[in-house]
Coordinates of N, CA and C in Angstrom, one line a residue:
D146 N -11.8 -0.8 -13.9 CA -10.5 -1.5 -14.0 C -9.6 -0.8 -15.1
E147 N -10.3 -0.3 -16.1 CA -9.6 0.4 -17.2 C -8.9 1.6 -16.7
Y148 N -9.6 2.4 -15.8 CA -9.0 3.6 -15.2 C -7.8 3.3 -14.4
I149 N -7.9 2.3 -13.6 CA -6.8 1.9 -12.8 C -5.6 1.5 -13.6
G150 N -5.7 0.6 -14.6 CA -4.6 0.3 -15.4 C -4.0 1.4 -16.1
T151 N -4.8 2.3 -16.7 CA -4.3 3.5 -17.4 C -3.6 4.4 -16.4
A152 N -4.1 4.7 -15.3 CA -3.4 5.5 -14.3 C -2.1 4.9 -13.8
L153 N -2.1 3.6 -13.5 CA -0.8 3.1 -13.0 C 0.2 3.0 -14.2
R154 N -0.2 2.7 -15.4 CA 0.8 2.7 -16.5 C 1.3 4.0 -16.8
A155 N 0.5 5.0 -16.5 CA 0.9 6.5 -16.7 C 1.8 7.0 -15.6
G156 N 2.1 6.2 -14.6 CA 3.0 6.5 -13.5 C 2.3 7.0 -12.2
A157 N 1.0 6.8 -12.1 CA 0.3 7.2 -10.8 C 1.0 6.5 -9.6
A158 N 1.1 7.2 -8.6 CA 1.7 6.7 -7.3 C 0.6 6.2 -6.4
G159 N -0.6 6.4 -6.8 CA -1.8 5.9 -5.9 C -3.0 6.0 -6.7
F160 N -4.0 5.3 -6.2 CA -5.4 5.3 -6.8 C -6.4 5.0 -5.6
L161 N -7.2 6.1 -5.3 CA -8.1 6.0 -4.2 C -9.5 6.1 -4.8
L162 N -10.4 5.5 -4.2 CA -11.9 5.4 -4.6 C -12.6 6.6 -3.9
K163 N -13.8 7.0 -4.5 CA -14.5 8.1 -3.9 C -15.0 7.8 -2.5
D164 N -15.1 6.6 -2.1 CA -15.6 6.2 -0.8 C -14.5 6.2 0.3
T165 N -13.3 6.7 0.0 CA -12.2 6.7 0.9 C -12.5 7.6 2.1
A166 N -12.4 7.1 3.3 CA -12.7 7.9 4.5 C -11.7 9.1 4.6
P167 N -12.2 10.2 5.2 CA -11.3 11.4 5.3 C -10.0 11.1 6.0
E168 N -10.0 10.3 7.1 CA -8.7 10.0 7.8 C -7.8 9.2 6.9
Q169 N -8.4 8.3 6.1 CA -7.6 7.5 5.2 C -6.9 8.4 4.1
L170 N -7.7 9.4 3.7 CA -7.2 10.4 2.7 C -6.0 11.1 3.2
V171 N -6.1 11.6 4.4 CA -5.0 12.3 5.0 C -3.8 11.4 5.1
H172 N -4.0 10.1 5.5 CA -2.9 9.2 5.6 C -2.3 9.0 4.2
A173 N -3.1 8.8 3.2 CA -2.6 8.6 1.9 C -1.8 9.8 1.3
V174 N -2.3 11.0 1.7 CA -1.5 12.2 1.2 C -0.1 12.2 1.9
R175 N 0.0 11.8 3.2 CA 1.2 11.7 3.8 C 2.2 10.7 3.2
I176 N 1.6 9.5 2.9 CA 2.4 8.4 2.3 C 2.9 8.9 0.9
L177 N 2.0 9.5 0.1 CA 2.4 10.0 -1.2 C 3.4 11.1 -1.2
A178 N 3.2 12.0 -0.3 CA 4.2 13.1 -0.1 C 5.6 12.6 0.3
A179 N 5.6 11.5 1.0 CA 6.9 10.9 1.4 C 7.5 10.0 0.3
G180 N 6.9 10.0 -0.8 CA 7.4 9.2 -1.9 C 6.9 7.8 -2.0
G181 N 5.9 7.4 -1.2 CA 5.3 6.1 -1.2 C 4.2 5.9 -2.2
S182 N 3.6 4.8 -2.2 CA 2.4 4.5 -3.0 C 1.2 4.2 -2.2
M183 N 0.0 4.4 -2.7 CA -1.1 4.0 -1.9 C -2.3 3.7 -2.9
L184 N -2.9 2.5 -2.6 CA -4.1 2.1 -3.3 C -5.2 1.8 -2.4
S185 N -6.4 2.1 -2.8 CA -7.6 1.7 -1.9 C -7.6 0.2 -1.9
P186 N -8.0 -0.4 -0.8 CA -8.0 -1.9 -0.7 C -8.7 -2.6 -1.8
A187 N -9.8 -2.1 -2.3 CA -10.5 -2.7 -3.5 C -9.6 -2.6 -4.7
V188 N -8.9 -1.5 -4.9 CA -8.1 -1.4 -6.1 C -6.9 -2.4 -5.9
T189 N -6.4 -2.6 -4.7 CA -5.3 -3.5 -4.5 C -5.7 -4.9 -4.9
R190 N -6.9 -5.3 -4.5 CA -7.4 -6.6 -4.9 C -7.5 -6.8 -6.4
T191 N -8.0 -5.8 -7.0 CA -8.1 -5.8 -8.5 C -6.7 -6.0 -9.1
V192 N -5.8 -5.2 -8.7 CA -4.4 -5.2 -9.3 C -3.8 -6.6 -9.0
I193 N -3.8 -7.1 -7.8 CA -3.2 -8.3 -7.4 C -4.0 -9.5 -8.1
G194 N -5.3 -9.4 -8.2 CA -6.1 -10.4 -8.8 C -5.8 -10.6 -10.3
G195 N -5.1 -9.6 -10.9 CA -4.8 -9.7 -12.3 C -5.8 -9.2 -13.2
D196 N -6.8 -8.5 -12.7 CA -7.9 -7.9 -13.6 C -7.4 -6.7 -14.3
V197 N -6.2 -6.1 -13.9 CA -5.6 -5.0 -14.6 C -4.5 -5.7 -15.5
E198 N -4.3 -5.2 -16.7 CA -3.4 -5.8 -17.7 C -2.0 -5.9 -17.0
G199 N -1.5 -7.1 -17.2 CA -0.2 -7.4 -16.6 C -0.3 -8.6 -15.7
G200 N -1.5 -9.0 -15.3 CA -1.6 -10.3 -14.5 C -1.3 -10.0 -13.1
G201 N -1.4 -11.1 -12.3 CA -1.2 -11.0 -10.8 C -0.7 -12.4 -10.3
P202 N -0.3 -12.4 -9.0 CA 0.1 -13.7 -8.5 C -0.9 -14.6 -8.1
E203 N -0.6 -15.7 -7.5 CA -1.5 -16.7 -7.2 C -2.6 -16.2 -6.2
A204 N -3.7 -16.9 -6.1 CA -4.8 -16.6 -5.3 C -4.4 -16.6 -3.8
G205 N -3.5 -17.4 -3.4 CA -3.0 -17.5 -2.0 C -2.3 -16.2 -1.6
A206 N -1.6 -15.6 -2.5 CA -0.9 -14.3 -2.2 C -2.0 -13.2 -2.1
L207 N -3.0 -13.3 -2.9 CA -4.1 -12.3 -2.8 C -4.7 -12.3 -1.4
S208 N -5.0 -13.5 -0.9 CA -5.6 -13.6 0.5 C -4.7 -13.1 1.5
L209 N -3.4 -13.3 1.4 CA -2.5 -12.8 2.4 C -2.3 -11.3 2.3
V210 N -2.2 -10.7 1.1 CA -2.1 -9.3 1.0 C -3.4 -8.6 1.5
G211 N -4.5 -9.3 1.3 CA -5.8 -8.8 1.7 C -6.0 -8.7 3.2
T212 N -5.1 -9.3 3.9 CA -5.1 -9.1 5.4 C -4.5 -7.8 5.8
L213 N -3.7 -7.2 5.0 CA -3.1 -5.9 5.4 C -4.1 -4.8 5.4
T214 N -3.9 -3.8 6.3 CA -4.7 -2.6 6.4 C -4.2 -1.7 5.3
G215 N -4.9 -0.6 5.2 CA -4.3 0.5 4.3 C -2.9 0.9 4.7
R216 N -2.8 1.0 6.0 CA -1.5 1.4 6.6 C -0.5 0.3 6.3
G217 N -0.8 -0.9 6.4 CA 0.1 -2.0 6.1 C 0.5 -2.0 4.6
L218 N -0.5 -1.7 3.8 CA -0.2 -1.7 2.4 C 0.8 -0.6 2.0
G219 N 0.6 0.6 2.7 CA 1.5 1.7 2.5 C 2.9 1.3 2.9
G220 N 3.0 0.6 4.1 CA 4.3 0.1 4.6 C 4.9 -0.8 3.7
L221 N 4.1 -1.7 3.1 CA 4.6 -2.7 2.1 C 5.2 -2.0 0.9
A222 N 4.6 -0.9 0.4 CA 5.1 -0.2 -0.7 C 6.4 0.4 -0.4
L223 N 6.6 0.9 0.9 CA 7.9 1.6 1.3 C 9.0 0.5 1.4
L224 N 8.6 -0.7 1.9 CA 9.6 -1.8 2.0 C 9.9 -2.2 0.6
G225 N 8.9 -2.3 -0.2 CA 9.2 -2.7 -1.7 C 10.1 -1.7 -2.4
G226 N 10.0 -0.5 -1.9 CA 10.9 0.5 -2.5 C 12.4 0.5 -2.0
G227 N 12.6 -0.5 -1.1 CA 14.0 -0.7 -0.6 C 14.4 0.3 0.5
L228 N 13.5 0.9 1.1 CA 13.8 1.8 2.3 C 14.2 1.1 3.5
A229 N 15.1 1.6 4.2 CA 15.5 1.0 5.5 C 14.5 1.3 6.6
N230 N 14.4 0.6 7.7 CA 13.5 0.8 8.8 C 13.5 2.3 9.2
A231 N 14.6 2.9 9.4 CA 14.7 4.3 9.9 C 14.1 5.2 8.9
E232 N 14.3 5.0 7.6 CA 13.7 5.8 6.6 C 12.2 5.7 6.5
I233 N 11.7 4.5 6.7 CA 10.3 4.2 6.7 C 9.7 4.9 7.9
A234 N 10.3 4.8 9.1 CA 9.8 5.5 10.3 C 9.7 7.0 10.1
E235 N 10.7 7.5 9.5 CA 10.8 9.0 9.2 C 9.7 9.4 8.3
R236 N 9.5 8.7 7.2 CA 8.4 9.0 6.2 C 7.0 8.9 6.8
R237 N 6.9 8.0 7.8 CA 5.5 7.7 8.4 C 5.3 8.5 9.7
F238 N 6.3 9.3 10.0 CA 6.2 10.1 11.2 C 6.1 9.3 12.4
L239 N 7.0 8.2 12.6 CA 7.0 7.3 13.7 C 8.4 7.3 14.3
G240 N 8.5 6.9 15.6 CA 9.8 6.7 16.2 C 10.5 5.5 15.5
T241 N 11.8 5.5 15.6 CA 12.5 4.4 15.0 C 12.1 3.0 15.4
G242 N 11.9 2.8 16.7 CA 11.5 1.5 17.2 C 10.2 1.1 16.7
T243 N 9.2 2.1 16.7 CA 7.9 1.8 16.3 C 7.9 1.4 14.8
G244 N 8.6 2.2 14.0 CA 8.8 2.0 12.6 C 9.3 0.6 12.3
K245 N 10.3 0.2 13.1 CA 10.9 -1.1 12.9 C 9.9 -2.2 13.2
D246 N 9.1 -2.0 14.3 CA 8.0 -3.0 14.6 C 7.0 -3.2 13.5
H247 N 6.6 -2.0 13.0 CA 5.6 -2.1 11.9 C 6.2 -2.8 10.6
S248 N 7.5 -2.4 10.3 CA 8.1 -3.0 9.1 C 8.3 -4.5 9.3
S249 N 8.7 -4.9 10.5 CA 8.9 -6.3 10.8 C 7.6 -7.1 10.7
A250 N 6.5 -6.5 11.0 CA 5.2 -7.3 11.1 C 4.7 -7.6 9.7
I251 N 5.0 -6.8 8.7 CA 4.5 -7.0 7.4 C 5.0 -8.3 6.7
P252 N 6.3 -8.6 6.7 CA 6.7 -9.9 6.1 C 6.1 -11.1 6.8
G253 N 5.9 -11.0 8.1 CA 5.3 -12.0 8.9 C 3.9 -12.4 8.4
K254 N 3.2 -11.3 8.2 CA 1.8 -11.4 7.8 C 1.7 -12.0 6.4
L255 N 2.7 -11.8 5.6 CA 2.8 -12.3 4.2 C 3.5 -13.5 4.1
R256 N 4.0 -14.1 5.2 CA 4.8 -15.3 5.2 C 6.0 -15.2 4.3
A257 N 6.7 -14.0 4.4 CA 7.8 -13.8 3.6 C 9.0 -13.4 4.5
S258 N 10.2 -13.4 4.0 CA 11.4 -13.0 4.8 C 11.7 -11.6 4.4

């Protein structure tokens, strides 16, 4: 947890664990190269759970974010960065319609608008 907090406070755009699958690593590199952020699911749970300095949201939010896949978390980071659907699709190498579908699904899974 100390390494995660130190890295994020220092400006790291991502934090992956050693057990990250090769295909997830390739996906993470693409997300990061496009200006996004990427965290391993276990790291995301740690950050959201408040185990890293700065605290975290309610436990209910943790369970909802925990339903997102690594790809969903990457999309959430891009949405949180204020990117439009077309920009997200471009950065994720998707067609505009597919990108919009992916972006639209994330708030629904989090029960957010």
